[in-house]
XYZ file of C-alpha atoms in Angstrom:
691
model
C -178.402 -206.058 15.760
C -179.646 -209.533 16.692
C -181.648 -211.406 14.110
C -185.022 -209.766 14.683
C -186.751 -212.465 12.669
C -186.201 -214.798 15.619
C -187.568 -212.384 18.212
C -191.101 -211.908 19.463
C -192.929 -208.574 19.406
C -191.818 -207.508 22.903
C -188.185 -208.383 22.203
C -188.277 -206.513 18.888
C -189.585 -203.394 20.635
C -186.893 -203.712 23.299
C -184.204 -204.085 20.623
C -185.554 -201.032 18.770
C -185.548 -198.883 21.897
C -182.015 -200.026 22.781
C -180.916 -198.917 19.302
C -182.414 -195.467 19.852
C -185.416 -196.075 17.578
C -188.719 -194.542 18.619
C -191.726 -196.619 17.532
C -195.295 -195.404 17.539
C -198.616 -196.231 15.895
C -199.568 -194.357 12.712
C -203.107 -195.420 11.796
C -202.793 -199.127 11.041
C -199.071 -198.915 10.508
C -195.904 -198.287 12.524
C -193.902 -195.058 12.457
C -190.177 -195.249 13.250
C -188.043 -192.276 14.227
C -184.286 -192.746 14.410
C -181.053 -190.800 13.986
C -179.594 -193.715 12.022
C -181.038 -196.140 9.485
C -182.623 -199.079 11.382
C -180.988 -202.466 10.705
C -182.752 -204.383 7.897
C -183.317 -207.399 10.173
C -185.146 -205.180 12.656
C -187.350 -203.744 9.901
C -188.154 -207.270 8.695
C -189.082 -208.329 12.221
C -191.368 -205.334 12.652
C -193.147 -206.147 9.410
C -193.635 -209.754 10.460
C -194.899 -208.929 13.957
C -196.654 -205.657 13.116
C -200.110 -206.618 14.499
C -198.572 -207.859 17.765
C -196.380 -204.745 18.115
C -199.365 -202.460 17.511
C -201.334 -204.383 20.154
C -198.466 -203.993 22.653
C -198.196 -200.254 21.995
C -201.947 -199.765 22.345
C -201.924 -201.704 25.574
C -199.156 -199.446 26.865
C -201.161 -196.380 25.825
C -204.115 -197.544 27.901
C -201.892 -197.580 30.978
C -200.829 -193.967 30.394
C -202.151 -191.051 32.355
C -205.209 -189.534 30.660
C -205.091 -186.051 29.136
C -207.724 -184.874 31.609
C -205.704 -186.132 34.587
C -202.485 -184.624 33.234
C -204.196 -181.253 32.700
C -205.358 -181.259 36.322
C -201.951 -182.335 37.597
C -200.257 -179.525 35.675
C -202.827 -176.966 36.787
C -204.084 -176.258 33.257
C -207.564 -174.778 32.858
C -209.329 -175.986 29.699
C -212.244 -173.995 28.247
C -214.365 -175.293 25.362
C -215.616 -172.362 23.292
C -218.758 -172.871 21.208
C -220.235 -169.418 20.495
C -219.128 -166.011 19.201
C -219.660 -164.024 22.392
C -217.650 -166.450 24.530
C -214.929 -166.571 21.881
C -214.523 -162.793 21.811
C -214.430 -162.520 25.612
C -212.100 -165.465 26.282
C -209.687 -164.643 23.451
C -209.304 -161.053 24.640
C -208.634 -162.265 28.204
C -206.099 -164.880 27.052
C -204.188 -162.482 24.814
C -203.959 -160.030 27.700
C -202.033 -162.653 29.689
C -199.203 -163.420 27.240
C -197.390 -161.790 24.313
C -196.828 -165.217 22.711
C -199.586 -167.828 22.697
C -199.487 -171.524 21.914
C -201.438 -172.701 18.871
C -202.561 -176.075 17.574
C -205.361 -177.475 15.420
C -207.160 -180.773 14.919
C -208.267 -181.742 11.414
C -210.641 -184.306 9.985
C -211.545 -185.322 6.408
C -214.378 -183.414 4.833
C -217.448 -185.556 4.362
C -216.814 -186.125 0.653
C -213.300 -187.437 1.412
C -213.992 -189.765 4.339
C -212.702 -192.780 2.405
C -209.312 -191.140 1.819
C -206.894 -192.223 4.576
C -204.677 -189.152 4.104
C -207.435 -186.559 3.656
C -207.078 -185.165 7.186
C -203.549 -184.030 6.254
C -204.489 -182.512 2.883
C -205.454 -178.809 2.853
C -207.700 -179.418 -0.164
C -209.596 -182.238 1.556
C -209.465 -181.498 5.280
C -211.719 -179.609 7.648
C -210.076 -177.708 10.497
C -212.233 -179.077 13.295
C -210.711 -177.445 16.389
C -208.492 -174.450 17.025
C -206.558 -174.420 20.303
C -204.770 -171.379 21.741
C -203.077 -171.333 25.114
C -200.885 -169.760 27.724
C -198.868 -172.054 29.989
C -201.804 -172.543 32.344
C -204.965 -171.975 30.306
C -206.200 -173.295 26.963
C -209.139 -172.329 24.793
C -210.485 -175.049 22.514
C -212.620 -173.439 19.818
C -215.231 -175.609 18.103
C -214.975 -174.367 14.510
C -218.359 -175.806 13.604
C -219.843 -173.260 15.967
C -217.316 -170.427 15.752
C -216.143 -170.027 12.145
C -212.514 -169.291 11.283
C -213.619 -166.105 9.514
C -215.285 -164.768 12.662
C -214.110 -161.261 13.703
C -213.748 -162.664 17.225
C -210.725 -164.675 16.027
C -208.966 -161.821 14.223
C -206.817 -160.749 17.234
C -205.203 -164.203 17.261
C -203.562 -163.656 13.862
C -202.099 -160.261 14.817
C -199.818 -161.478 17.613
C -197.048 -164.041 18.047
C -197.853 -167.745 17.747
C -195.860 -170.769 18.859
C -196.619 -174.381 17.958
C -194.995 -177.706 17.165
C -194.691 -178.477 13.450
C -196.513 -175.206 12.965
C -195.879 -175.336 9.206
C -198.717 -177.861 8.977
C -201.144 -175.779 11.045
C -200.307 -172.562 9.177
C -200.849 -174.199 5.795
C -204.188 -175.656 6.865
C -205.388 -172.335 8.264
C -204.222 -170.408 5.188
C -206.087 -172.870 2.946
C -209.200 -172.037 4.946
C -208.870 -168.296 4.448
C -206.766 -167.125 7.416
C -204.536 -164.150 6.541
C -201.478 -164.134 8.799
C -199.994 -160.892 7.519
C -197.019 -159.991 9.731
C -197.752 -162.573 12.416
C -194.636 -163.784 14.225
C -194.405 -167.552 13.845
C -192.319 -169.738 16.192
C -192.075 -173.459 15.477
C -190.768 -175.614 18.328
C -189.980 -178.467 15.951
C -187.320 -176.197 14.443
C -186.100 -175.029 17.848
C -185.849 -178.585 19.160
C -183.777 -179.531 16.100
C -181.376 -176.716 16.933
C -181.160 -177.031 20.704
C -182.196 -180.474 21.937
C -180.096 -182.889 19.966
C -176.962 -182.390 22.042
C -177.959 -184.759 24.841
C -175.016 -187.023 25.813
C -177.072 -190.156 25.088
C -176.443 -190.642 21.369
C -179.323 -193.164 21.266
C -181.812 -190.476 22.194
C -185.241 -191.087 20.735
C -186.162 -188.699 17.982
C -184.851 -187.072 14.834
C -183.860 -183.601 13.696
C -187.607 -182.923 13.553
C -188.774 -184.900 16.607
C -192.415 -185.286 17.539
C -193.969 -183.137 20.253
C -194.197 -186.116 22.609
C -190.460 -186.776 22.353
C -189.504 -183.116 22.766
C -191.801 -182.562 25.764
C -190.507 -185.696 27.450
C -186.891 -184.579 27.096
C -187.274 -180.844 27.660
C -190.019 -180.677 30.296
C -190.058 -184.184 31.757
C -193.701 -184.831 30.861
C -195.023 -187.776 28.858
C -198.085 -186.572 26.901
C -200.855 -189.166 26.508
C -201.444 -190.492 22.990
C -204.722 -192.330 23.417
C -206.715 -189.693 21.527
C -204.216 -189.224 18.688
C -206.137 -191.443 16.276
C -209.613 -190.696 17.607
C -212.528 -189.517 15.451
C -212.266 -185.744 15.288
C -215.126 -185.541 12.802
C -217.954 -186.256 15.252
C -220.227 -183.347 16.137
C -219.899 -183.811 19.889
C -216.359 -184.438 21.087
C -215.553 -186.143 24.381
C -213.997 -184.399 27.359
C -210.859 -186.470 26.897
C -210.565 -185.344 23.273
C -210.913 -181.712 24.338
C -208.247 -182.126 27.047
C -205.899 -183.893 24.618
C -206.280 -181.123 22.033
C -205.692 -178.407 24.623
C -202.442 -179.908 25.924
C -200.608 -179.624 22.595
C -201.038 -175.837 22.558
C -200.073 -175.591 26.247
C -196.947 -177.706 25.743
C -195.857 -175.631 22.756
C -196.116 -172.490 24.883
C -194.141 -174.120 27.704
C -191.460 -175.223 25.255
C -191.071 -171.608 24.124
C -190.241 -170.693 27.718
C -187.891 -173.672 28.029
C -185.919 -172.516 24.964
C -185.629 -168.898 26.147
C -181.985 -169.053 27.242
C -180.892 -170.861 24.069
C -182.717 -168.304 21.944
C -180.993 -165.453 23.759
C -177.537 -167.029 23.420
C -177.650 -167.842 19.706
C -174.873 -166.628 17.479
C -176.073 -164.363 14.667
C -175.119 -164.634 11.000
C -173.205 -161.766 9.343
C -176.520 -160.036 8.552
C -177.397 -159.999 12.268
C -180.125 -162.655 11.970
C -180.142 -165.776 14.157
C -180.843 -169.139 12.567
C -184.042 -169.715 14.560
C -185.379 -166.354 13.350
C -184.444 -167.124 9.743
C -186.066 -170.555 9.797
C -189.249 -169.291 11.438
C -189.522 -166.434 8.932
C -189.542 -169.029 6.136
C -192.650 -170.836 7.438
C -195.209 -168.542 5.791
C -193.397 -168.421 2.412
C -193.060 -172.213 2.395
C -196.748 -172.625 3.243
C -197.656 -170.349 0.330
C -195.378 -172.353 -1.980
C -196.951 -175.653 -0.892
C -200.472 -174.320 -1.368
C -199.616 -172.916 -4.803
C -198.326 -176.264 -6.056
C -197.103 -176.934 -9.580
C -199.316 -177.804 -12.547
C -198.759 -181.222 -14.081
C -199.508 -182.282 -17.661
C -201.150 -185.525 -16.623
C -201.648 -186.790 -20.183
C -197.964 -186.311 -21.012
C -196.890 -187.979 -17.765
C -199.261 -190.906 -18.393
C -197.620 -191.415 -21.792
C -194.176 -191.299 -20.195
C -195.270 -193.794 -17.558
C -196.535 -196.194 -20.217
C -193.224 -195.850 -22.063
C -191.186 -196.528 -18.941
C -193.214 -199.633 -18.160
C -192.846 -200.893 -21.731
C -189.091 -200.274 -21.625
C -188.820 -202.020 -18.247
C -190.488 -205.121 -19.662
C -188.264 -205.012 -22.763
C -185.061 -204.744 -20.741
C -186.075 -207.598 -18.442
C -186.837 -209.819 -21.425
C -183.550 -208.989 -23.153
C -181.553 -209.659 -19.986
C -183.256 -213.033 -19.555
C -182.766 -213.978 -23.196
C -179.176 -212.793 -23.411
C -177.788 -213.768 -20.015
C -180.162 -216.418 -18.680
C -181.122 -214.352 -15.610
C -184.754 -215.403 -15.186
C -185.659 -212.586 -12.802
C -183.505 -209.468 -13.272
C -185.153 -207.962 -10.159
C -183.630 -210.729 -8.021
C -180.361 -209.556 -6.469
C -179.442 -213.202 -5.847
C -179.812 -214.152 -9.528
C -177.984 -211.074 -10.772
C -175.249 -211.665 -8.190
C -174.770 -215.249 -9.383
C -174.413 -214.027 -12.986
C -172.062 -211.237 -11.915
C -169.872 -213.656 -9.931
C -169.358 -215.816 -13.017
C -168.463 -212.831 -15.191
C -166.133 -211.260 -12.642
C -164.303 -214.548 -12.138
C -163.866 -214.769 -15.890
C -162.495 -211.207 -15.957
C -160.389 -211.732 -12.823
C -162.135 -208.891 -10.977
C -164.084 -210.765 -8.314
C -161.713 -210.005 -5.426
C -161.700 -206.226 -5.882
C -165.452 -205.860 -6.406
C -167.505 -203.848 -3.848
C -169.451 -205.957 -1.334
C -172.705 -205.552 0.547
C -172.961 -205.712 4.342
C -173.794 -209.395 3.919
C -170.473 -209.831 2.016
C -172.283 -210.417 -1.280
C -171.118 -208.880 -4.539
C -172.785 -205.508 -5.054
C -175.189 -205.481 -8.003
C -175.932 -201.770 -7.782
C -175.961 -199.929 -11.089
C -173.388 -197.410 -9.840
C -170.914 -200.289 -9.437
C -171.898 -202.147 -12.604
C -171.091 -198.980 -14.580
C -167.389 -199.683 -14.202
C -167.792 -202.763 -16.435
C -169.159 -200.810 -19.400
C -166.695 -201.313 -22.253
C -165.367 -204.516 -20.714
C -168.492 -206.640 -20.428
C -170.829 -206.417 -23.440
C -174.466 -205.969 -22.444
C -173.812 -204.838 -18.875
C -175.424 -201.507 -19.766
C -178.764 -203.360 -19.740
C -178.328 -204.016 -16.002
C -177.392 -200.361 -15.514
C -180.350 -199.018 -17.488
C -183.001 -201.306 -15.977
C -183.003 -199.835 -12.422
C -183.005 -196.305 -13.870
C -186.133 -196.971 -15.909
C -187.709 -198.958 -13.082
C -187.158 -196.029 -10.718
C -188.797 -193.619 -13.148
C -191.807 -195.911 -13.508
C -192.050 -196.669 -9.781
C -191.514 -193.180 -8.363
C -192.397 -190.656 -11.041
C -195.188 -192.222 -13.047
C -198.401 -193.328 -11.414
C -197.151 -192.257 -7.982
C -197.036 -188.635 -9.125
C -200.336 -188.952 -10.973
C -201.982 -190.273 -7.810
C -200.774 -187.175 -5.926
C -202.330 -184.650 -8.297
C -204.911 -182.558 -6.452
C -208.388 -181.648 -7.601
C -206.871 -178.470 -9.068
C -204.555 -180.481 -11.335
C -201.492 -179.473 -9.322
C -198.939 -181.288 -7.179
C -198.769 -179.939 -3.639
C -195.646 -181.302 -1.964
C -194.595 -180.858 1.646
C -191.262 -179.046 2.105
C -189.739 -179.685 5.517
C -187.507 -176.856 6.689
C -184.175 -178.172 7.979
C -185.247 -181.736 7.300
C -181.716 -182.864 6.454
C -178.788 -182.990 8.856
C -177.154 -180.066 7.077
C -180.297 -177.960 7.385
C -181.336 -178.489 3.764
C -184.976 -178.822 2.809
C -186.481 -182.263 2.476
C -189.727 -182.971 0.663
C -192.476 -185.587 0.783
C -195.897 -186.506 -0.584
C -194.462 -186.316 -3.243
C -190.747 -185.715 -2.963
C -190.336 -182.731 -5.274
C -186.683 -182.351 -4.241
C -185.925 -185.637 -5.968
C -187.373 -185.081 -9.450
C -184.766 -186.318 -11.980
C -183.323 -183.795 -14.413
C -184.590 -185.822 -17.389
C -185.949 -183.390 -19.988
C -188.986 -185.488 -20.844
C -190.085 -185.665 -17.198
C -189.508 -182.015 -16.320
C -191.376 -181.020 -19.482
C -194.521 -182.425 -17.834
C -194.284 -179.736 -15.124
C -196.028 -176.887 -16.908
C -197.206 -173.321 -16.442
C -200.892 -172.562 -16.028
C -202.715 -171.073 -19.050
C -201.638 -167.478 -19.550
C -198.487 -168.001 -17.472
C -194.824 -168.927 -17.823
C -192.397 -170.681 -15.525
C -189.293 -168.712 -14.602
C -186.376 -170.717 -13.240
C -183.082 -169.617 -11.702
C -180.312 -171.448 -9.930
C -177.077 -170.682 -8.181
C -173.916 -171.401 -10.135
C -171.614 -173.702 -8.140
C -173.085 -172.594 -4.814
C -171.183 -175.052 -2.601
C -167.857 -174.225 -4.253
C -168.509 -170.516 -3.774
C -169.292 -171.168 -0.115
C -166.039 -173.107 0.177
C -164.136 -170.211 -1.395
C -165.690 -167.732 1.049
C -165.299 -169.854 4.184
C -161.732 -170.911 3.442
C -160.698 -167.500 2.141
C -158.749 -169.188 -0.661
C -157.382 -166.353 -2.835
C -157.168 -168.339 -6.103
C -160.715 -169.642 -5.877
C -162.074 -166.275 -4.750
C -160.363 -164.385 -7.574
C -161.680 -166.885 -10.121
C -165.227 -166.198 -9.007
C -164.631 -162.445 -8.885
C -163.499 -162.528 -12.517
C -166.325 -164.841 -13.569
C -163.966 -167.613 -14.652
C -164.707 -171.315 -15.011
C -163.345 -172.845 -11.798
C -163.430 -176.374 -13.247
C -161.241 -175.212 -16.157
C -158.829 -173.516 -13.738
C -158.549 -176.712 -11.684
C -158.041 -178.774 -14.847
C -155.368 -176.421 -16.162
C -153.430 -176.575 -12.910
C -153.667 -180.368 -12.879
C -152.416 -180.478 -16.474
C -149.624 -178.041 -15.654
C -150.701 -175.506 -18.303
C -151.600 -171.842 -18.015
C -155.319 -171.097 -17.907
C -154.898 -169.076 -21.117
C -153.689 -172.239 -22.838
C -156.617 -174.345 -21.641
C -158.799 -175.301 -24.620
C -162.161 -177.002 -23.899
C -162.220 -178.170 -27.542
C -159.064 -180.194 -26.915
C -160.235 -183.736 -25.986
C -157.469 -184.104 -23.383
C -158.409 -180.771 -21.817
C -162.135 -181.591 -21.910
C -161.422 -184.903 -20.177
C -159.307 -183.093 -17.585
C -162.129 -180.613 -16.929
C -164.548 -183.478 -16.330
C -162.158 -184.985 -13.798
C -161.562 -181.576 -12.239
C -165.296 -181.104 -11.761
C -165.440 -184.400 -9.866
C -162.468 -183.349 -7.741
C -163.870 -179.883 -6.997
C -167.184 -181.224 -5.771
C -165.632 -184.316 -4.203
C -163.523 -182.087 -1.967
C -166.717 -180.331 -0.857
C -168.067 -183.676 0.362
C -164.882 -184.360 2.316
C -163.823 -187.221 0.051
C -160.527 -189.029 0.470
C -158.992 -191.001 -2.400
C -161.465 -193.906 -2.192
C -164.416 -191.593 -1.720
C -163.302 -189.466 -4.669
C -163.059 -192.541 -6.894
C -166.604 -193.550 -5.994
C -167.990 -190.012 -6.308
C -166.277 -189.407 -9.667
C -167.549 -192.715 -11.023
C -171.127 -192.450 -9.741
C -171.744 -188.733 -10.322
C -169.752 -188.101 -13.495
C -168.881 -191.489 -14.975
C -165.176 -190.729 -14.474
C -163.040 -193.775 -13.743
C -159.972 -193.096 -11.604
C -157.320 -195.414 -10.244
C -156.362 -195.075 -6.584
C -153.089 -193.444 -7.653
C -154.895 -190.975 -9.943
C -157.314 -190.022 -7.167
C -154.462 -189.427 -4.721
C -152.548 -187.387 -7.288
C -155.595 -185.260 -8.137
C -156.317 -184.477 -4.486
C -152.658 -183.562 -3.941
C -152.656 -181.267 -6.992
C -155.934 -179.687 -5.914
C -154.566 -178.853 -2.484
C -151.414 -177.400 -4.032
C -153.542 -175.282 -6.362
C -155.884 -174.086 -3.616
C -153.698 -173.818 -0.533
C -156.291 -171.779 1.338
C -158.768 -174.649 1.033
C -156.145 -177.141 2.224
C -155.268 -175.032 5.262
C -158.930 -174.550 6.140
C -159.586 -178.292 5.883
C -156.688 -179.139 8.192
C -157.722 -176.511 10.743
C -161.404 -177.414 10.501
C -160.820 -181.095 11.272
C -158.631 -180.238 14.273
C -161.092 -177.626 15.531
C -164.103 -179.916 15.162
C -162.323 -182.714 16.999
C -161.284 -180.370 19.807
C -164.652 -178.661 20.268
C -166.867 -181.679 19.628
C -169.116 -179.807 17.206
C -169.171 -178.154 13.801
C -171.174 -175.091 12.754
C -172.327 -173.108 9.760
C -172.009 -169.412 8.960
C -175.670 -168.962 9.890
C -175.265 -170.539 13.336
C -176.351 -174.186 12.973
C -174.303 -176.248 15.411
C -174.110 -180.017 14.995
C -172.531 -182.050 17.782
C -170.674 -185.249 17.047
C -172.466 -186.797 20.025
C -175.522 -186.871 17.774
C -173.756 -189.239 15.364
C -174.096 -193.016 15.665
C -171.836 -194.058 18.515
C -170.961 -190.418 19.186
C -167.953 -190.732 16.887
C -166.074 -187.799 15.417
C -166.439 -187.646 11.630
C -163.806 -185.710 9.628
C -166.054 -185.825 6.548
C -168.888 -184.235 8.514
C -166.550 -181.602 9.936
C -165.664 -180.564 6.384
C -168.990 -181.084 4.671
C -171.593 -179.693 7.053
C -170.333 -176.074 7.170
C -170.463 -175.967 3.360
C -173.765 -177.780 2.828
C -175.333 -176.104 5.856
C -174.364 -172.584 4.828
C -175.690 -173.267 1.326
C -178.943 -174.413 2.951
C -179.177 -171.175 4.935
C -178.676 -169.155 1.758
C -181.542 -171.096 0.143
C -183.835 -170.414 3.116
C -183.004 -166.703 2.995
C -183.672 -166.682 -0.758
C -187.119 -168.238 -0.262
C -187.990 -165.505 2.248
C -186.726 -162.665 0.040
C -188.332 -163.939 -3.170
C -191.688 -164.334 -1.410
C -191.555 -160.777 -0.012
C -190.507 -159.301 -3.371
C -193.326 -161.051 -5.221
C -195.810 -159.594 -2.732
C -194.394 -156.138 -3.329
C -193.735 -156.086 -7.085
C -195.452 -159.058 -8.730
C -198.358 -160.204 -6.580
C -199.912 -162.512 -9.232
C -196.608 -164.396 -9.321
C -196.128 -167.531 -7.238
C -193.074 -169.279 -5.897
C -193.890 -172.909 -6.713
C -190.684 -174.947 -6.297
C -187.393 -174.893 -4.427
C -185.143 -177.779 -5.450
C -181.622 -177.761 -4.000
C -180.075 -174.594 -5.513
C -182.942 -173.949 -7.931
C -186.020 -171.720 -7.598
C -189.088 -171.775 -9.860
C -191.811 -169.126 -10.221
C -195.106 -169.160 -12.105
C -195.924 -165.684 -13.441
C -198.404 -164.113 -15.909
C -197.319 -163.655 -19.532
C -195.556 -160.351 -19.990
C -193.924 -160.342 -16.558
C -191.132 -162.829 -17.295
C -188.371 -160.197 -17.385
C -189.495 -158.733 -14.066
C -189.634 -162.227 -12.556
C -186.120 -163.004 -13.778
C -184.875 -159.746 -12.281
C -186.563 -160.568 -8.969
C -184.918 -163.991 -8.839
C -181.461 -162.713 -9.719
C -181.591 -159.777 -7.310
C -183.103 -161.604 -4.335
C -181.028 -164.766 -4.689
C -177.901 -162.613 -4.910
C -178.989 -160.611 -1.854
C -179.583 -163.850 0.077
C -176.076 -165.062 -0.801
C -174.537 -161.759 0.289
C -176.543 -161.747 3.532
C -174.620 -164.838 4.689
C -171.359 -164.206 2.816
C -171.077 -160.402 2.517
C -167.505 -160.359 1.183
C -167.889 -163.135 -1.404
C -167.890 -162.209 -5.131
C -171.211 -162.555 -6.943
C -170.117 -162.396 -10.597
C -172.167 -164.926 -12.561
C -173.821 -166.161 -9.386
C -177.406 -166.520 -10.655
C -178.789 -167.309 -14.092
C -182.543 -167.088 -14.865
C -184.655 -168.236 -17.819
C -188.343 -168.532 -18.711
C -190.372 -171.091 -20.600
C -193.725 -172.888 -20.826
C -192.480 -175.816 -18.704
C -189.775 -176.615 -16.194
C -187.370 -178.159 -18.713
C -187.682 -175.200 -21.098
C -187.323 -172.672 -18.279
C -184.265 -174.476 -16.978
C -182.635 -174.561 -20.378
C -183.570 -171.034 -21.346
C-alpha cells in the first residue's frame, strides 16, 4: 500500500476501497470491514485524518436516496402501529401473507443509561424502541411505547418463522425483555451470506464473513440502503417519517434476502446426520442468546487483586530491564531492537533472526524465547509482555464489563472465524488465558457449582476420521495416548516399551505432541519449528523438523495420503469444505491464491467447529428437559461450562458427556468415542477444569 500518511482523506478512502476495505461511520469513530488485515500505514492515515474522513462519508450519505424514497421506489407499504387494536389486525393480516416474515428492532439506552455510549447494545441497559415485521412489500413498525412487547396482539409473531440480519442481537434483546420464542424457526441472513455470498470472483469484495446488511443487500439484490438514520436518536417519543421508513426497510430487506437465498438453501449438502449447515447454525441462535444472557459470575475483588499484582509486576520488570540492560523504555520496540541487535551480533545470530515486514529484528516474546539459556536475563523480555497483556486485557477491562448483576455477558458470534469457529467480543471470553489464578476468579453463583467438560484431542480425532487412518483410528478406539504412540514410532520402539517416566521418552512425547498438532495446521518444516517453539517451547532444527514430519507420515500413512489428495483436490476444484457442508473458496483469499495450508487445515478446524455448534444446541435442549435450573454459560474452543445447583453436579456431568459425544457422532458417525469427553465440577472455572 502507498504511504497513507502522505495522503489526504479522499485519497485514503480511495486506497481503502481499492484494497477491498469497507469503511463506515460508527458513532464518532470509523468501522473497517475487510477480508484481510489492513496495512498499518493505511490504519495510521485513517487515525490522522479521521475527522476529515467522517465528514466525507457523512457528505456522501446526504447525497444518498432517502429511505422514504427508496420504499416508494421498491413499492413497499410502511404502516406505523401505535395501538393494540391496530396491532392485532395488521399482524394477523401480515402473517396471512407469508409463512416467513422479516424481523428487525431499533434500540435506545434506557433513561438511566443515557451517558453510556454502548448502552443501546446492552440487553441490561437498552430499551427496545421499535419492532419491525415485514413481507417483501409491506412492513409494520410497532411503537413499543404504545404497544408493549408483552401484548397478546404480538404473540402470533413468536409462533412462526422469522428472518433477520444479525438476528442473534435482536433475539437476545427481545428475550431480555421477556419474549419467549419457544420453537420459533430463526433464520439469520448474516449466517447465510457468510455461506453463500463470499464466492464472488472479485477477491476485493467489500465485507467479511459476517458482512453488514448494507453490503449484503448491495451485492445480492443490487440495492444500496440509505444510512442517514443509522445514528439518529431512537429515544425520542415522536419519531420522524424518515426514521420509520429506515427502520421498516431492514425487515423488508431481510425477507427479500431469504427469497434470494432460496436456491442455495435447497442445494446445500447435508452432514451425515442429514442436517444442512445453515439449519445447524440457525438452530444455535437461541441457545447462544440464552448463554449470553446468563453470563458468568466474576469475583471482582479477587480480579482487582490480580490486576494490582500484574501492574506491580509490570513496573518491576520494566525497572529491572532498564537497570540491567540499559533499555530506558522496554515498551519501545526500537530500543529493544537496538539492544537485541547488539546481543545477537555478539552471539553471531543476527543473520538468522526473524524479521518484521519493515526488515527490523523481531522483538516478539515468541522469538526471544529461543535465547533462553543462551542469553542471561532474556526471560525478563519474555515475561514482560505476558504480564502486560494480563493487566491490559484481563484486569480492569474485564472489571469494566461486569454487568449490574455482577456477571460478564460476552457476545459469541456464530461462524465468526474463517473456519466457522465461534468468535467472542465485549469481552472476548474465547481468549481467557488458562492461568489458574485468573480462571479462579470466574465463580459459581451462591448455591451452585460450575461443571466443565472438554473434548480430548478433538482436531486429531477429526483428522483420524476424515483421513480414515487405521493406526490413528485404532489408537482412539482403544483409548490410547496418541502422542505417546507418535513418540514411540519416532523413537523406533514398541508402544509397550514407551515409558513416560524416561526423560528421553518424555521429551519425545512433547515433540510428538507438537508434530501431531502441527500437522493439523498444515505446517511444513519451518512452520512446525515455529509452532513447536511457540506453543510447546520445543526447539527443533530444520533437519529435526523434516525428519519428524517424514516419520509422522510413515507412521500414519492414511493421513499422508489424505493430505496429498486433499491438496490436489482443493487446487483442482478451487474450494475446500467441511464434513458439515461449509465451503470456502480460494477466491476469497487475498489475491485469490490457492493455499495448501488452508486446504488441509479448514476441513479439520471447520468440522471441529460444527461439532461444537451441535454440542451447544444439544446441551441447551437437554438442560431444558432434565435440568432446567442449569445454565450453559461458556463455550471456549473445545470446552463447555455449565452453572448448576448444588446436588445436580453428577447429572450435569452426565449431560455434558452424553450430549457432547452425541454431537461428535452426529458429524462423524463411524469415529471411535473412547475417552472423548471428560467432565469435572468445582466452585470456580479453574477447579472445575482441573477436577
